[in-house]
Amino acid sequence: MEREGRAVGAASGELVTIGEFARLSRLSAKALRRYDELGLLRPALVDPVNGYRYYDPAQVEGARLVAWLRRIGMPLSRIGRIVALDAGAAAVEIRAYWARVEAETAARRDLAMYLVDHLSAEGRAMSRIPGNMGSAGNTGSAGDTGSRGGRGSSGPGAPDGPGVLGGPVAVPLAIRCAALTDTGAVRTTNQDAAFAGPRLLAVADGFGEGGAEASAAAIEALKPTAWGGGDGALSAADLLNVLEDTADSASRAVRDAVASCADPDGSGTTLTAMLWTGSRLGLVHIGDSRAYLLRGGELFRITHDHSLVQSMIDDGSLSREEAASHPGRALLLKALVGEARSVPVAVARRPDVRLREVLAGDRYLLCSDGLSAVVDEAELRAAVIAAELPEEAVRRLVGLAHEAGGPDNVACVVADVVVAAEEQRPRGQ
């Protein structure tokens, strides 16, 4: 019967059987039947008598696209959206998907490296216990290798620190901080939010109808009362779990906050936050708000923008200068949003989480793109260095945004890591 069906298709001169189409498209007949059931690749004709599927040779390109997308690991549900798009929109969606894959891979890499170093530190500690012997019978020799620091995807030279957090710091540290938001010179409402406290530093940049509610909800979900932050320092492993839990809580809080909006999938927020336990900082980040670290007189960006233009910079198809005027510069690949994002770009909702090295004397800056998009990093560095106290620093930074035209809302937090005893001194002494 299959041979008979093949003959009918060939005789028509227009359609081919599923077997022939499988050969042309490099997909198996089983896969073609599955894609038909899912609505990804419908046959041009199904014989009402015998159920044979016939395809138009013009469908080969679309079938190959499905095969290629499956080869890079794209879920079938997302492939369904792409095959319905024109070529330009499909290219944008594929770029967005791959940027998300790379970001998630980088986050998993950081966690893997942290685990390697954390377990290596435990091994070194065990090797120093009297009577504990290494595999070769040499006491303590196993602890002499395996220590790694300075990893991360934050950029060249950035002192990223998932691998240097084997144990609590020797000297008790504290956070001295300040936060400030401003509507800017153009907008009439403020959808940015910021929070600075002894256990939490956070900025969020809301967008859409429910943007203000989304940014406020995201930060509220991360406050110490929500994640159980107390006076005791969490272990590194416990803090990683807390970061995962709070990231999930923030995502749920935003969905709830924008659920009543007319267009909930068009409302959401970025979120960049640092949770402080007394010995460690945990970073939660999604979107294009940023975190910077001032250490040794150098300003390092320690977050990576989840945006279309950043992904294009990363793959070399766009320069930083070109990105500043690119029409898609506001397009986010990851954000905390309402229900499923509509095409052309599906937005991932899971924040990146990681642990950071902490040193006395560090100064952190968290800000929305209302600051970073209009003030270059050289000016940010100068302002952050010049200010003696965090309160002065946030005022200077908002002032710089206004001098640059203040086209957007601004949110910023500045925090100093100090020896705990110094926090008891009057400010400015």
Coordinates of C-alpha atoms in Angstrom, one line a residue:
M1 CA 0.0 0.0 0.0
E2 CA 2.9 2.4 0.7
R3 CA 4.3 1.8 -2.7
E4 CA 0.9 2.4 -4.2
G5 CA 0.6 5.7 -2.3
R6 CA 4.1 6.7 -3.4
A7 CA 3.1 6.2 -7.1
V8 CA 0.0 8.3 -6.6
G9 CA 2.0 11.2 -5.2
A10 CA 4.6 10.9 -7.9
A11 CA 2.0 10.8 -10.6
S12 CA 0.4 14.0 -9.5
G13 CA 3.6 15.9 -10.1
E14 CA 2.9 18.2 -7.2
L15 CA 2.8 16.3 -3.9
V16 CA 5.1 13.6 -2.5
T17 CA 4.4 10.8 0.0
I18 CA 5.6 10.9 3.5
G19 CA 8.4 8.5 2.7
E20 CA 9.8 10.7 0.0
F21 CA 9.3 13.8 2.0
A22 CA 11.2 12.2 4.9
R23 CA 14.1 11.6 2.5
L24 CA 14.0 15.2 1.3
S25 CA 13.7 16.8 4.7
R26 CA 16.1 14.5 6.6
L27 CA 13.3 13.7 9.1
S28 CA 12.0 10.3 9.8
A29 CA 8.4 9.3 8.9
K30 CA 7.8 8.8 12.6
A31 CA 9.0 12.4 13.4
L32 CA 6.8 13.8 10.6
R33 CA 3.7 12.0 12.0
R34 CA 4.5 13.4 15.5
Y35 CA 5.0 17.0 14.1
D36 CA 1.6 16.6 12.3
E37 CA -0.1 15.7 15.5
L38 CA 1.5 18.7 17.3
G39 CA 0.5 21.1 14.5
L40 CA 4.2 21.9 13.7
L41 CA 4.2 20.5 10.2
R42 CA 0.8 19.7 8.6
P43 CA 0.7 17.6 5.4
A44 CA -0.6 19.3 2.4
L45 CA -3.1 16.5 1.9
V46 CA -4.3 13.5 3.9
D47 CA -6.1 10.8 1.8
P48 CA -9.6 10.5 3.4
V49 CA -9.8 6.8 2.4
N50 CA -6.4 5.3 3.5
G51 CA -5.0 8.2 5.7
Y52 CA -1.8 8.6 3.7
R53 CA -0.1 11.9 4.2
Y54 CA 1.2 13.8 1.2
Y55 CA 3.5 16.9 1.3
D56 CA 4.3 19.7 -1.0
P57 CA 8.0 19.9 -1.8
A58 CA 7.9 23.6 -0.9
Q59 CA 7.5 22.5 2.7
V60 CA 11.0 21.0 2.8
E61 CA 12.6 24.3 4.0
G62 CA 10.2 24.6 6.9
A63 CA 10.7 20.9 7.8
R64 CA 14.5 21.4 7.8
L65 CA 14.1 24.4 10.1
V66 CA 12.1 22.2 12.6
A67 CA 14.9 19.6 12.4
W68 CA 17.6 22.1 13.0
L69 CA 15.8 23.7 15.9
R70 CA 15.3 20.3 17.5
R71 CA 19.1 19.7 17.0
I72 CA 19.9 22.7 19.2
G73 CA 17.6 21.5 21.9
M74 CA 14.7 23.9 21.4
P75 CA 11.4 22.7 22.9
L76 CA 8.6 21.7 20.5
S77 CA 6.3 24.4 22.0
R78 CA 8.8 27.1 21.2
I79 CA 9.4 25.7 17.7
G80 CA 5.7 26.0 17.1
R81 CA 5.9 29.7 17.6
I82 CA 8.9 30.1 15.4
V83 CA 7.6 28.3 12.3
A84 CA 4.6 30.6 12.3
L85 CA 6.9 33.7 12.1
D86 CA 8.4 35.5 9.1
A87 CA 12.1 35.0 8.6
G88 CA 13.2 38.2 10.4
A89 CA 11.1 37.6 13.5
A90 CA 12.1 33.9 13.6
A91 CA 15.8 35.0 13.6
V92 CA 15.1 37.3 16.6
E93 CA 13.4 34.5 18.4
I94 CA 16.2 32.0 17.8
R95 CA 18.8 34.5 18.9
A96 CA 16.8 35.1 22.1
Y97 CA 16.5 31.4 22.8
W98 CA 20.2 30.8 22.3
A99 CA 21.2 33.8 24.5
R100 CA 19.0 32.3 27.2
V101 CA 20.7 28.9 26.8
E102 CA 24.1 30.5 27.1
A103 CA 23.1 32.5 30.2
E104 CA 21.7 29.5 31.9
T105 CA 24.8 27.5 31.0
A106 CA 27.0 30.2 32.5
A107 CA 25.0 30.1 35.7
R108 CA 25.3 26.3 35.9
R109 CA 29.0 26.6 35.2
D110 CA 29.4 29.1 38.1
L111 CA 27.6 26.7 40.4
A112 CA 29.6 23.8 39.3
M113 CA 32.9 25.7 40.0
Y114 CA 31.6 26.8 43.4
L115 CA 30.9 23.2 44.3
V116 CA 34.3 22.1 43.1
D117 CA 36.0 24.7 45.3
H118 CA 33.6 24.3 48.2
L119 CA 34.3 20.5 48.3
S120 CA 38.0 21.1 47.7
A121 CA 38.1 23.4 50.8
E122 CA 36.3 20.8 52.8
G123 CA 38.9 18.3 51.7
R124 CA 41.7 20.6 52.8
A125 CA 40.1 21.1 56.1
M126 CA 39.7 17.3 56.6
S127 CA 43.3 16.7 55.6
R128 CA 44.5 19.0 58.4
I129 CA 42.7 16.9 61.1
P130 CA 45.3 14.9 63.0
G131 CA 45.4 11.3 61.8
N132 CA 43.5 12.0 58.5
M133 CA 45.5 10.4 55.7
G134 CA 45.3 11.2 52.0
S135 CA 44.9 8.4 49.4
A136 CA 48.7 8.0 49.0
G137 CA 49.1 7.9 52.8
N138 CA 50.6 11.4 53.1
T139 CA 48.9 13.4 55.8
G140 CA 47.5 16.7 54.4
S141 CA 48.8 16.4 50.9
A142 CA 45.3 16.3 49.4
G143 CA 44.7 19.8 50.5
D144 CA 47.5 21.4 48.6
T145 CA 45.8 21.6 45.2
G146 CA 42.4 22.4 43.8
S147 CA 41.9 25.9 45.1
R148 CA 40.5 28.2 42.4
G149 CA 39.3 31.8 42.6
G150 CA 38.2 34.6 40.4
R151 CA 35.9 32.7 38.1
G152 CA 32.7 34.0 36.6
S153 CA 31.1 35.5 33.5
S154 CA 31.2 39.1 34.7
G155 CA 33.9 40.2 32.3
P156 CA 37.7 40.4 32.1
G157 CA 39.4 41.0 35.4
A158 CA 36.2 41.1 37.4
P159 CA 36.8 39.7 40.9
D160 CA 33.9 37.2 40.7
G161 CA 34.0 34.9 43.6
P162 CA 32.0 31.7 43.6
G163 CA 35.2 29.8 44.3
V164 CA 36.5 31.6 47.3
L165 CA 33.7 31.2 49.8
G166 CA 34.8 28.0 51.5
G167 CA 34.0 29.4 55.0
P168 CA 32.9 32.5 56.9
V169 CA 35.2 35.5 56.9
A170 CA 37.5 35.8 60.0
V171 CA 36.5 39.4 60.8
P172 CA 32.8 40.2 61.4
L173 CA 31.6 42.5 58.6
A174 CA 28.5 44.6 58.1
I175 CA 26.8 46.6 55.3
R176 CA 26.4 50.4 55.3
C177 CA 24.0 51.4 52.5
A178 CA 21.6 53.9 51.0
A179 CA 19.0 53.8 48.2
L180 CA 17.3 56.4 46.1
T181 CA 14.8 56.4 43.2
D182 CA 13.8 59.3 41.0
T183 CA 11.2 59.7 38.3
G184 CA 13.6 61.5 36.0
A185 CA 13.1 64.5 33.8
V186 CA 10.7 63.0 31.2
R187 CA 8.5 60.3 32.7
T188 CA 5.4 61.2 34.8
T189 CA 5.3 58.1 36.9
N190 CA 8.1 56.1 38.6
Q191 CA 8.1 52.3 38.0
D192 CA 11.6 51.8 39.5
A193 CA 12.0 50.5 43.1
A194 CA 15.0 50.3 45.3
F195 CA 15.7 49.0 48.8
A196 CA 18.8 49.1 51.0
G197 CA 19.0 47.4 54.4
P198 CA 21.4 45.4 56.5
R199 CA 20.3 42.2 54.9
L200 CA 19.1 43.2 51.4
L201 CA 20.2 45.5 48.6
A202 CA 17.9 45.6 45.6
V203 CA 16.8 47.5 42.5
A204 CA 14.0 46.7 40.2
D205 CA 12.9 48.4 36.9
G206 CA 9.2 47.8 36.2
F207 CA 7.6 48.0 32.7
G208 CA 4.2 47.8 31.2
E209 CA 0.8 48.6 32.8
G210 CA 1.7 46.9 36.1
G211 CA 5.4 47.9 36.2
A212 CA 5.3 49.8 39.4
E213 CA 3.4 46.9 41.2
A214 CA 5.8 44.3 39.7
S215 CA 9.0 46.1 40.8
A216 CA 7.6 46.6 44.3
A217 CA 6.4 43.0 44.6
A218 CA 9.7 41.6 43.4
I219 CA 11.7 43.4 46.1
E220 CA 9.1 42.7 48.8
A221 CA 9.5 39.0 48.1
L222 CA 13.2 39.2 48.8
K223 CA 13.1 41.1 52.1
P224 CA 14.6 39.2 55.1
T225 CA 11.2 38.5 56.6
A226 CA 10.4 36.6 53.4
W227 CA 13.6 34.5 53.3
G228 CA 14.2 34.0 57.0
G229 CA 17.3 36.2 57.3
G230 CA 18.3 36.5 60.9
D231 CA 21.4 37.4 62.9
G232 CA 23.1 34.1 62.2
A233 CA 25.3 33.6 59.1
L234 CA 24.1 31.1 56.6
S235 CA 26.4 28.5 55.3
A236 CA 27.3 28.7 51.6
A237 CA 25.1 25.7 50.8
D238 CA 22.2 27.1 52.8
L239 CA 22.6 30.5 51.0
L240 CA 22.4 28.9 47.6
N241 CA 19.2 27.2 48.6
V242 CA 17.8 30.5 49.9
L243 CA 18.7 32.2 46.6
E244 CA 16.9 29.6 44.6
D245 CA 13.8 29.9 46.9
T246 CA 13.7 33.7 46.9
A247 CA 14.2 33.8 43.1
D248 CA 11.1 31.6 42.8
S249 CA 9.2 33.7 45.3
A250 CA 10.0 36.9 43.4
S251 CA 8.8 35.3 40.2
R252 CA 5.5 34.2 41.8
A253 CA 5.0 37.6 43.4
V254 CA 5.4 39.4 40.1
R255 CA 2.9 37.1 38.4
D256 CA 0.4 37.7 41.2
A257 CA 1.0 41.5 41.2
V258 CA 0.2 41.9 37.4
A259 CA -2.5 39.2 37.1
S260 CA -5.3 41.8 37.2
C261 CA -3.7 43.9 34.4
A262 CA -5.4 44.0 31.0
D263 CA -2.2 42.7 29.5
P264 CA -0.4 40.8 32.2
D265 CA 2.2 39.2 29.9
G266 CA 3.3 42.7 28.9
S267 CA 4.0 43.8 32.5
G268 CA 7.0 42.8 34.6
T269 CA 10.3 43.9 36.1
T270 CA 14.0 43.5 36.1
L271 CA 15.6 42.6 39.4
T272 CA 19.1 42.8 40.7
A273 CA 19.5 42.1 44.4
M274 CA 22.1 41.0 46.9
L275 CA 21.3 39.1 50.1
W276 CA 23.7 39.6 53.0
T277 CA 24.0 37.0 55.7
G278 CA 26.9 38.5 57.7
S279 CA 29.6 36.6 56.0
R280 CA 28.5 36.2 52.3
L281 CA 26.6 38.0 49.6
G282 CA 24.2 36.1 47.3
L283 CA 23.4 37.7 44.0
V284 CA 20.0 37.4 42.3
H285 CA 19.8 38.9 38.8
I286 CA 17.5 39.0 35.9
G287 CA 17.1 41.7 33.2
D288 CA 19.3 44.7 32.4
S289 CA 19.5 46.4 35.7
R290 CA 23.1 46.1 36.9
A291 CA 25.5 45.5 39.8
Y292 CA 29.0 46.9 40.0
L293 CA 31.8 46.4 42.5
L294 CA 34.4 49.1 43.4
R295 CA 37.5 47.4 44.7
G296 CA 41.0 48.7 44.7
G297 CA 40.0 51.8 42.8
E298 CA 38.6 49.8 39.9
L299 CA 34.9 49.5 39.0
F300 CA 33.8 46.1 37.8
R301 CA 30.4 45.2 36.3
I302 CA 29.4 41.9 38.0
T303 CA 26.2 41.2 36.2
H304 CA 25.4 40.4 32.6
D305 CA 22.5 42.1 30.8
H306 CA 19.8 39.7 29.7
S307 CA 19.0 41.8 26.6
L308 CA 19.0 41.3 22.8
V309 CA 21.7 43.9 22.2
Q310 CA 24.0 42.3 24.8
S311 CA 23.6 38.9 23.1
M312 CA 24.5 40.6 19.8
I313 CA 27.6 42.2 21.5
D314 CA 28.5 38.8 22.9
D315 CA 28.5 37.1 19.5
G316 CA 30.3 39.9 17.8
S317 CA 27.4 41.0 15.5
L318 CA 27.1 44.4 17.2
S319 CA 29.6 46.8 18.8
R320 CA 29.0 48.6 22.1
E321 CA 28.8 51.9 20.2
E322 CA 26.2 50.5 17.8
A323 CA 24.2 49.0 20.7
A324 CA 23.5 52.4 22.2
S325 CA 21.4 53.3 19.2
H326 CA 20.0 49.9 18.2
P327 CA 16.2 49.9 17.8
G328 CA 16.0 46.7 19.9
R329 CA 18.1 48.0 22.8
A330 CA 15.1 47.8 25.2
L331 CA 14.2 44.2 24.3
L332 CA 14.8 41.9 27.3
L333 CA 15.5 38.2 26.9
K334 CA 14.9 37.5 30.6
A335 CA 12.7 39.3 33.1
L336 CA 10.1 38.6 35.8
V337 CA 6.8 38.9 33.8
G338 CA 3.1 37.8 34.0
E339 CA 1.8 34.9 32.0
A340 CA 3.4 33.4 28.9
R341 CA 5.1 36.1 26.9
S342 CA 3.7 36.5 23.3
V343 CA 5.8 36.4 20.2
P344 CA 8.1 37.6 18.7
V345 CA 10.3 37.0 21.8
A346 CA 9.5 34.6 24.6
V347 CA 11.0 35.9 27.9
A348 CA 12.6 33.5 30.4
R349 CA 11.6 34.2 34.0
R350 CA 14.2 32.4 36.1
P351 CA 16.9 34.7 37.6
D352 CA 20.6 33.9 37.7
V353 CA 21.8 33.2 41.3
R354 CA 25.4 33.0 42.5
L355 CA 27.6 33.7 45.5
R356 CA 30.1 36.5 45.8
E357 CA 33.4 37.0 47.6
V358 CA 33.2 39.8 50.2
L359 CA 36.1 42.0 51.4
A360 CA 36.1 44.9 53.9
G361 CA 36.3 48.1 51.9
D362 CA 34.3 46.8 48.9
R363 CA 31.7 49.3 47.6
Y364 CA 28.7 47.9 45.6
L365 CA 26.5 49.9 43.2
L366 CA 23.2 48.5 42.0
C367 CA 21.2 50.5 39.5
S368 CA 18.5 50.4 36.8
D369 CA 19.2 51.3 33.2
G370 CA 17.9 54.8 33.8
L371 CA 21.4 55.4 35.2
S372 CA 23.7 52.9 33.3
A373 CA 22.2 53.6 29.9
V374 CA 22.9 57.4 30.0
V375 CA 26.0 57.6 32.2
D376 CA 29.2 55.9 31.1
E377 CA 31.2 53.7 33.4
A378 CA 34.0 56.2 33.8
E379 CA 31.6 58.8 35.2
L380 CA 30.0 56.1 37.4
R381 CA 33.4 55.2 38.8
A382 CA 34.4 58.8 39.5
A383 CA 31.1 59.5 41.3
V384 CA 31.2 56.3 43.4
I385 CA 34.9 57.0 44.4
A386 CA 34.3 60.7 45.2
A387 CA 31.4 60.1 47.6
E388 CA 32.5 59.5 51.2
L389 CA 29.2 57.9 52.3
P390 CA 26.6 55.8 50.4
E391 CA 24.0 58.5 50.9
E392 CA 26.1 61.1 49.1
A393 CA 26.9 58.6 46.4
V394 CA 23.3 57.9 45.4
R395 CA 22.5 61.6 45.3
R396 CA 25.5 62.2 43.0
L397 CA 24.5 59.3 40.7
V398 CA 20.9 60.5 40.4
G399 CA 22.2 64.0 39.7
L400 CA 24.4 62.5 36.8
A401 CA 21.3 60.9 35.3
H402 CA 19.5 64.3 35.3
E403 CA 22.5 66.0 33.8
A404 CA 22.3 63.4 31.0
G405 CA 18.7 64.4 30.3
G406 CA 16.9 62.0 32.8
P407 CA 15.0 60.2 30.0
D408 CA 14.0 57.3 32.3
N409 CA 13.2 56.5 35.9
V410 CA 16.3 56.0 38.0
A411 CA 17.0 53.6 40.9
C412 CA 20.3 53.0 42.6
V413 CA 21.7 51.5 45.8
V414 CA 25.2 52.0 47.1
A415 CA 26.6 49.8 49.9
D416 CA 29.9 49.6 51.7
V417 CA 31.2 46.5 53.3
V418 CA 32.7 47.5 56.6
V419 CA 34.2 45.9 59.7
A420 CA 31.2 45.5 62.0
A421 CA 32.7 47.6 64.8
E422 CA 33.0 50.5 62.3
E423 CA 29.3 50.5 61.8
Q424 CA 28.7 51.6 65.3
R425 CA 30.7 54.8 64.7
P426 CA 28.8 58.0 63.8
R427 CA 28.5 58.5 60.1
G428 CA 31.2 60.5 58.5
Q429 CA 33.8 59.7 61.2

